[in-house]
CSV table of C-alpha atoms in Angstrom, one decimal:
chain,number,residue,atom,x,y,z
A,194,MET,CA,-0.1,0.4,-0.2
A,195,SER,CA,1.6,3.2,-1.1
A,196,ALA,CA,2.3,6.2,1.7
A,197,ARG,CA,-1.0,8.7,2.0
A,198,SER,CA,0.0,11.6,0.0
A,199,ILE,CA,-1.4,15.3,-0.2
A,200,ILE,CA,-1.3,18.8,-1.3
A,201,ILE,CA,-1.5,22.3,0.6
A,202,GLN,CA,-2.4,25.1,-1.7
A,203,ALA,CA,-2.0,28.4,0.1
A,204,PRO,CA,-3.3,31.7,-0.8
A,205,ALA,CA,-0.5,34.8,-0.5
A,206,SER,CA,-1.9,37.5,1.8
A,207,THR,CA,-2.2,41.7,2.8
A,208,SER,CA,-2.0,42.7,6.1
A,209,ASN,CA,-2.1,46.1,7.8
A,210,CYS,CA,-3.5,47.2,4.4
A,211,GLY,CA,-2.0,50.8,5.8
A,212,PRO,CA,-4.2,51.3,9.1
A,213,GLY,CA,-4.9,47.5,10.3
A,214,PHE,CA,-1.4,46.7,11.8
A,215,ASP,CA,-2.0,43.2,13.4
A,216,THR,CA,-5.4,43.2,12.3
A,217,LEU,CA,-6.9,43.7,9.0
A,218,SER,CA,-5.5,41.5,5.9
A,219,ILE,CA,-7.0,39.8,2.4
A,220,ALA,CA,-5.9,37.5,0.9
A,221,LEU,CA,-5.0,36.9,-2.6
A,222,SER,CA,-5.1,35.0,-5.8
A,223,LEU,CA,-0.7,33.7,-5.0
A,224,TYR,CA,-0.2,30.7,-3.7
A,225,ASN,CA,2.4,28.3,-2.6
A,226,PHE,CA,2.1,24.9,-2.6
A,227,VAL,CA,2.9,21.8,-0.2
A,228,ARG,CA,3.1,17.7,-0.4
A,229,LEU,CA,3.2,16.1,2.4
A,230,THR,CA,4.1,12.1,2.5
A,231,GLU,CA,4.1,9.8,5.7
A,232,ARG,CA,6.3,7.7,6.1
A,233,SER,CA,6.6,5.0,9.1
A,234,ASP,CA,9.5,6.9,11.3
A,235,ARG,CA,9.0,9.7,12.7
A,236,LYS,CA,11.7,11.7,10.6
A,237,ILE,CA,10.8,15.2,9.3
A,238,CYS,CA,13.0,15.2,4.9
A,239,PRO,CA,12.4,17.9,2.2
A,240,THR,CA,12.3,15.8,-1.3
A,241,GLU,CA,14.9,18.7,-2.2
A,242,PRO,CA,18.0,20.2,-0.7
A,243,THR,CA,16.7,23.1,1.6
A,244,SER,CA,17.9,26.1,4.1
A,245,LYS,CA,18.3,24.7,7.9
A,246,GLY,CA,15.8,28.2,8.7
A,247,THR,CA,13.3,25.9,6.1
A,248,GLN,CA,13.5,23.0,7.5
A,249,ALA,CA,13.4,24.4,11.1
A,250,MET,CA,10.0,25.9,11.0
A,251,ILE,CA,9.0,23.0,9.0
A,252,GLU,CA,10.0,21.0,12.0
A,253,GLU,CA,8.6,23.8,14.8
A,254,ALA,CA,5.3,23.7,13.4
A,255,SER,CA,4.7,20.0,13.5
A,256,CYS,CA,6.1,20.3,17.0
A,257,PHE,CA,3.7,22.6,18.2
A,258,PHE,CA,0.8,20.5,16.2
A,259,GLU,CA,0.8,17.6,17.7
A,260,ALA,CA,0.8,19.8,21.6
A,261,ALA,CA,-2.0,21.5,19.8
A,262,ALA,CA,-3.4,18.3,18.8
A,263,GLY,CA,-2.0,15.7,21.9
A,264,ILE,CA,-1.1,13.7,19.3
A,265,GLU,CA,2.0,12.0,18.5
A,266,VAL,CA,2.6,12.8,14.4
A,267,THR,CA,3.5,10.9,12.2
A,268,GLY,CA,7.0,11.9,10.6
A,269,PHE,CA,6.7,12.6,6.1
A,270,ASP,CA,8.2,14.0,2.9
A,271,TYR,CA,7.4,17.4,2.7
A,272,ALA,CA,8.1,19.9,-0.8
A,273,ILE,CA,7.4,23.2,-1.3
A,274,TRP,CA,7.2,25.6,-4.0
A,275,GLY,CA,4.7,28.0,-5.8
A,276,GLU,CA,5.0,32.1,-6.4
A,277,VAL,CA,4.7,34.0,-3.8
A,278,PRO,CA,8.6,35.5,-2.8
A,279,GLU,CA,9.8,35.9,0.7
A,280,ALA,CA,10.5,38.1,2.9
A,281,ARG,CA,8.5,40.5,0.6
A,282,GLY,CA,5.7,41.2,2.7
A,283,LEU,CA,3.1,39.0,0.9
A,284,GLY,CA,2.1,36.6,4.2
A,285,SER,CA,5.4,33.4,2.3
A,286,SER,CA,6.2,32.1,5.7
A,287,SER,CA,2.7,32.6,7.0
A,288,THR,CA,1.4,30.3,4.0
A,289,ILE,CA,4.4,27.5,4.6
A,290,ARG,CA,3.2,28.0,8.5
A,291,ALA,CA,0.0,27.1,8.0
A,292,ALA,CA,0.3,24.3,4.9
A,293,ILE,CA,2.0,22.7,7.2
A,294,VAL,CA,-0.6,22.6,9.9
A,295,ALA,CA,-3.6,21.6,7.9
A,296,GLY,CA,-1.7,19.6,6.1
A,297,LEU,CA,-1.0,17.5,9.5
A,298,ASN,CA,-4.1,18.1,10.9
A,299,ARG,CA,-6.3,16.2,7.4
A,300,LEU,CA,-3.3,13.6,8.0
A,301,HIS,CA,-4.3,12.7,11.8
A,302,GLY,CA,-8.4,12.7,11.2
A,303,GLU,CA,-8.5,16.9,12.0
A,304,PRO,CA,-8.2,16.8,15.3
A,305,LEU,CA,-8.4,21.0,15.3
A,306,ASP,CA,-11.3,22.8,14.2
A,307,ILE,CA,-10.6,26.5,11.2
A,308,GLU,CA,-10.4,28.8,14.9
A,309,ALA,CA,-7.5,26.1,16.5
A,310,MET,CA,-5.3,26.0,13.5
A,311,ILE,CA,-5.6,29.6,13.1
A,312,ARG,CA,-4.6,30.7,16.8
A,313,LEU,CA,-1.8,27.7,16.0
A,314,THR,CA,0.1,29.7,13.6
A,315,THR,CA,-0.7,33.4,15.4
A,316,ARG,CA,1.7,31.6,17.7
A,317,LEU,CA,4.3,30.2,15.0
A,318,ASP,CA,4.9,33.7,13.1
A,319,ASN,CA,3.3,37.0,15.5
A,320,ALA,CA,0.8,37.2,12.4
A,321,PRO,CA,-3.0,37.4,13.3
A,322,ASP,CA,-3.7,39.1,10.4
A,323,ASN,CA,-1.9,36.9,7.5
A,324,ALA,CA,-3.3,33.7,9.5
A,325,CYS,CA,-6.4,34.6,9.0
A,326,ALA,CA,-6.4,35.5,5.2
A,327,VAL,CA,-4.5,32.2,5.0
A,328,PHE,CA,-7.6,30.1,6.5
A,329,ALA,CA,-10.2,32.0,5.3
A,330,GLY,CA,-9.8,34.2,2.9
A,331,GLY,CA,-11.5,36.9,1.9
A,332,PHE,CA,-11.0,40.0,3.6
A,333,CYS,CA,-10.9,39.7,7.7
A,334,ILE,CA,-10.6,41.3,11.3
A,335,ALA,CA,-8.1,39.5,13.1
A,336,ARG,CA,-9.7,40.4,16.8
A,337,THR,CA,-6.5,40.3,19.4
A,338,GLU,CA,-6.0,39.4,23.3
A,339,PRO,CA,-6.0,43.1,24.3
A,340,LYS,CA,-3.7,42.6,27.1
A,341,THR,CA,-1.4,39.4,25.3
A,342,PHE,CA,-2.3,40.8,21.9
A,343,ALA,CA,-2.8,36.4,21.1
A,344,TYR,CA,-5.5,35.4,18.8
A,345,ARG,CA,-9.3,35.2,19.7
A,346,GLU,CA,-11.2,35.1,16.8
A,347,HIS,CA,-11.9,36.7,13.1
A,348,VAL,CA,-14.9,38.4,11.0
A,349,ARG,CA,-14.4,37.6,6.3
A,350,PHE,CA,-15.7,39.0,3.9
A,351,SER,CA,-15.3,38.1,0.1
A,352,LEU,CA,-14.1,41.1,-2.0
A,353,PRO,CA,-15.3,40.4,-6.1
A,354,ASP,CA,-13.6,40.8,-9.0
A,355,SER,CA,-13.5,44.0,-10.1
A,356,LEU,CA,-11.5,45.4,-7.4
A,357,VAL,CA,-8.0,44.6,-8.3
A,358,PHE,CA,-4.3,44.5,-6.3
A,359,VAL,CA,-1.6,45.4,-8.2
A,360,ALA,CA,1.6,44.1,-6.0
A,361,VAL,CA,4.6,45.7,-6.7
A,362,SER,CA,8.3,43.9,-5.1
A,363,PRO,CA,11.6,45.3,-5.3
A,364,ASP,CA,13.7,43.3,-5.7
A,365,TYR,CA,15.4,43.9,-1.9
A,366,GLN,CA,13.9,41.8,1.4
A,367,VAL,CA,12.6,42.7,4.5
A,368,LEU,CA,12.3,40.9,7.5
A,369,THR,CA,9.5,40.9,9.8
A,370,GLU,CA,11.2,40.9,12.9
A,371,HIS,CA,14.2,43.9,11.4
A,372,SER,CA,11.2,45.7,10.7
A,373,ARG,CA,9.4,45.8,14.1
A,374,ARG,CA,12.2,47.0,16.1
A,375,VAL,CA,11.8,50.5,13.9
A,376,LEU,CA,8.8,50.9,15.1
A,377,PRO,CA,8.7,52.8,18.1
A,378,ASP,CA,7.4,52.4,21.7
A,379,THR,CA,4.0,54.8,21.9
A,380,ILE,CA,2.3,57.0,19.4
A,381,PRO,CA,1.5,60.8,19.1
A,382,PHE,CA,-2.5,60.6,20.3
A,383,ASN,CA,-3.5,62.7,16.9
A,384,ASP,CA,-1.6,59.6,14.6
A,385,VAL,CA,-3.6,57.1,16.7
A,386,VAL,CA,-6.7,59.6,16.0
A,387,ARG,CA,-6.1,59.8,12.5
A,388,SER,CA,-5.1,55.8,12.5
A,389,ALA,CA,-8.2,55.0,13.8
A,390,ASN,CA,-10.5,57.1,11.2
A,391,SER,CA,-8.9,56.1,8.2
A,392,LEU,CA,-8.9,52.0,9.5
A,393,ALA,CA,-13.0,52.6,9.8
A,394,PHE,CA,-12.7,54.8,6.7
A,395,LEU,CA,-11.3,51.8,5.5
A,396,VAL,CA,-13.5,48.5,7.0
A,397,GLY,CA,-16.6,50.9,6.0
A,398,VAL,CA,-16.4,51.2,2.2
A,399,LEU,CA,-14.5,47.4,1.8
A,400,VAL,CA,-17.8,46.1,2.6
A,401,SER,CA,-19.6,48.2,1.4
A,402,GLY,CA,-18.0,47.8,-1.7
A,403,ASP,CA,-18.2,51.5,-2.9
A,404,PHE,CA,-14.6,51.1,-3.3
A,405,ALA,CA,-14.5,54.8,-5.7
A,406,ARG,CA,-15.2,56.3,-2.2
A,407,LEU,CA,-10.8,54.9,-1.5
A,408,ASP,CA,-9.3,57.2,-3.3
A,409,GLY,CA,-8.1,59.6,-0.8
A,410,ALA,CA,-8.8,58.0,2.7
A,411,VAL,CA,-6.3,55.7,3.2
A,412,ASN,CA,-3.4,57.1,5.7
A,413,ASP,CA,-1.9,55.5,8.0
A,414,TYR,CA,0.7,56.9,11.2
A,415,ILE,CA,1.3,54.0,12.7
A,416,HIS,CA,3.8,52.0,11.7
A,417,GLN,CA,5.0,53.1,7.9
A,418,PRO,CA,6.6,56.2,8.4
A,419,TYR,CA,8.6,53.8,10.5
A,420,ARG,CA,9.1,51.7,8.2
A,421,GLU,CA,9.9,53.7,4.6
A,422,ARG,CA,13.5,53.4,5.6
A,423,LEU,CA,13.6,50.2,5.2
A,424,ASN,CA,11.6,50.0,2.0
A,425,PRO,CA,13.1,53.2,-0.6
A,426,PHE,CA,10.7,53.9,-3.2
A,427,GLY,CA,8.5,52.7,-1.8
A,428,HIS,CA,5.9,55.5,-0.6
A,429,GLU,CA,7.1,57.7,-3.9
A,430,SER,CA,5.9,53.7,-5.8
A,431,ILE,CA,2.4,54.1,-4.1
A,432,GLU,CA,2.2,57.7,-4.8
A,433,ALA,CA,2.5,57.3,-8.7
A,434,GLY,CA,0.0,54.3,-8.9
A,435,CYS,CA,-2.6,56.4,-7.0
A,436,HIS,CA,-1.9,59.2,-9.4
A,437,ALA,CA,-2.2,56.9,-12.0
A,438,GLY,CA,-5.5,55.8,-11.0
A,439,ALA,CA,-5.5,54.1,-8.3
A,440,TYR,CA,-7.9,54.2,-5.2
A,441,THR,CA,-5.3,54.1,-3.2
A,442,GLY,CA,-2.6,51.8,-2.0
A,443,TRP,CA,-0.5,50.6,2.1
A,444,LEU,CA,2.7,49.1,1.9
A,445,SER,CA,2.0,45.6,2.4
A,446,GLY,CA,2.9,44.0,5.8
A,447,SER,CA,6.0,45.7,6.3
A,448,GLY,CA,7.8,45.4,2.8
A,449,SER,CA,9.6,45.5,0.9
A,450,THR,CA,6.1,44.8,-1.4
A,451,VAL,CA,4.1,48.1,-2.4
A,452,ILE,CA,0.1,47.6,-2.9
A,453,CYS,CA,-2.0,49.5,-4.8
A,454,VAL,CA,-6.4,48.6,-5.3
A,455,THR,CA,-7.9,49.7,-8.8
A,456,SER,CA,-10.9,49.1,-11.5
A,457,PRO,CA,-9.5,46.2,-13.9
A,458,GLY,CA,-9.0,49.2,-16.5
A,459,GLN,CA,-6.7,51.3,-14.8
A,460,ALA,CA,-4.7,48.2,-13.3
A,461,HIS,CA,-1.6,47.9,-15.9
A,462,ALA,CA,-1.5,52.4,-15.5
A,463,VAL,CA,-0.9,51.3,-11.9
A,464,ALA,CA,1.1,48.9,-12.3
A,465,THR,CA,4.0,50.6,-15.6
A,466,ALA,CA,3.9,53.8,-13.2
A,467,MET,CA,4.8,51.7,-9.7
A,468,GLU,CA,7.7,50.0,-11.9
A,469,ALA,CA,9.2,52.3,-13.2
A,470,VAL,CA,10.0,54.5,-10.0
A,471,TYR,CA,11.9,51.6,-8.8
A,472,ALA,CA,13.5,51.6,-12.3
A,473,ASN,CA,14.3,55.4,-12.2
A,474,ASN,CA,16.2,54.4,-9.0
A,475,GLY,CA,18.6,51.8,-10.5
A,476,LYS,CA,16.3,48.7,-8.6
A,477,LYS,CA,14.9,46.0,-11.0
A,478,SER,CA,11.1,45.0,-9.1
A,479,ARG,CA,8.2,42.7,-10.3
A,480,ALA,CA,4.2,43.7,-10.9
A,481,TYR,CA,1.3,40.9,-9.5
A,482,ARG,CA,-1.9,41.9,-11.2
A,483,LEU,CA,-4.3,39.8,-8.3
A,484,ILE,CA,-7.3,39.2,-7.1
A,485,THR,CA,-9.5,38.7,-3.9
A,486,ASP,CA,-8.6,34.8,-3.3
A,487,ASN,CA,-12.3,33.8,-1.1
A,488,CYS,CA,-11.4,30.2,-0.9
A,489,GLY,CA,-8.5,30.3,1.7
A,490,LEU,CA,-6.3,27.2,2.1
A,491,SER,CA,-7.1,24.3,0.6
A,492,VAL,CA,-6.0,20.6,1.4
A,493,ASN,CA,-6.4,17.4,-1.6
A,494,GLU,CA,-5.3,14.1,-1.3
A,495,ALA,CA,-2.7,13.8,-4.7
A,496,ARG,CA,-3.0,12.2,-7.8
A,497,GLU,CA,-0.8,9.5,-8.7
A,498,GLY,CA,0.9,9.6,-11.9
């Protein structure tokens, strides 16, 4: 009897969405895939050479799943592939961690529900917003505990294909742990008020579907101003996209990817304008034309042959 094998498809996501720090996220039509194949022993082995960091991440996810589910996890071989660039603010690490958690959950009879898997992935990745989007798809609002910031629950809404996300990833990485170090311990009261106002309006517009009202309405004073030096030309790229017809834009996660939200008819012009900023400053970049993934992570039995 051949070993059981499954394939997990996990969507990228753009988190924060400007003022929604560690709260808002949108799943996007860009994917990573993980294949898990059961072993008869307890070893965890890549099918192709991989980095020590990736191996450690997979082993940690397996260990945390075992503890959360209260079961002994079987060993497995794994393969990872896909299009989500690493350390670019599109939730690459969340896709891998979530895929391992969801894959092991399927292989072991699904002892965890979706909320438990989101909670576990958040503990691993310290990103409740990304974890929600990967599993649930759509536009997600994550609720965390006020004192511990631990994930508690989420609300999600679907977004239509008429809303296009132009994501431009420059040819440099921004590690989340580095980007969190530049954030201040305190923020001026007026900056908090301005960001809260923008956050509430952004959620309202996305839920209502009146997307044209996003024009000039999404602003952040909590994290983006402090991360600009780690993301050179990002602010200028967003401004160029908005001048070319985008409704609004933001730094995706902690960067380096920047996102502009637009209509299908303006997407090409927006992408061209955004990429031009990097090109004019001697930086390579790649543009993606994406829509919302409203389905979230999926797990399927792998077909032989």
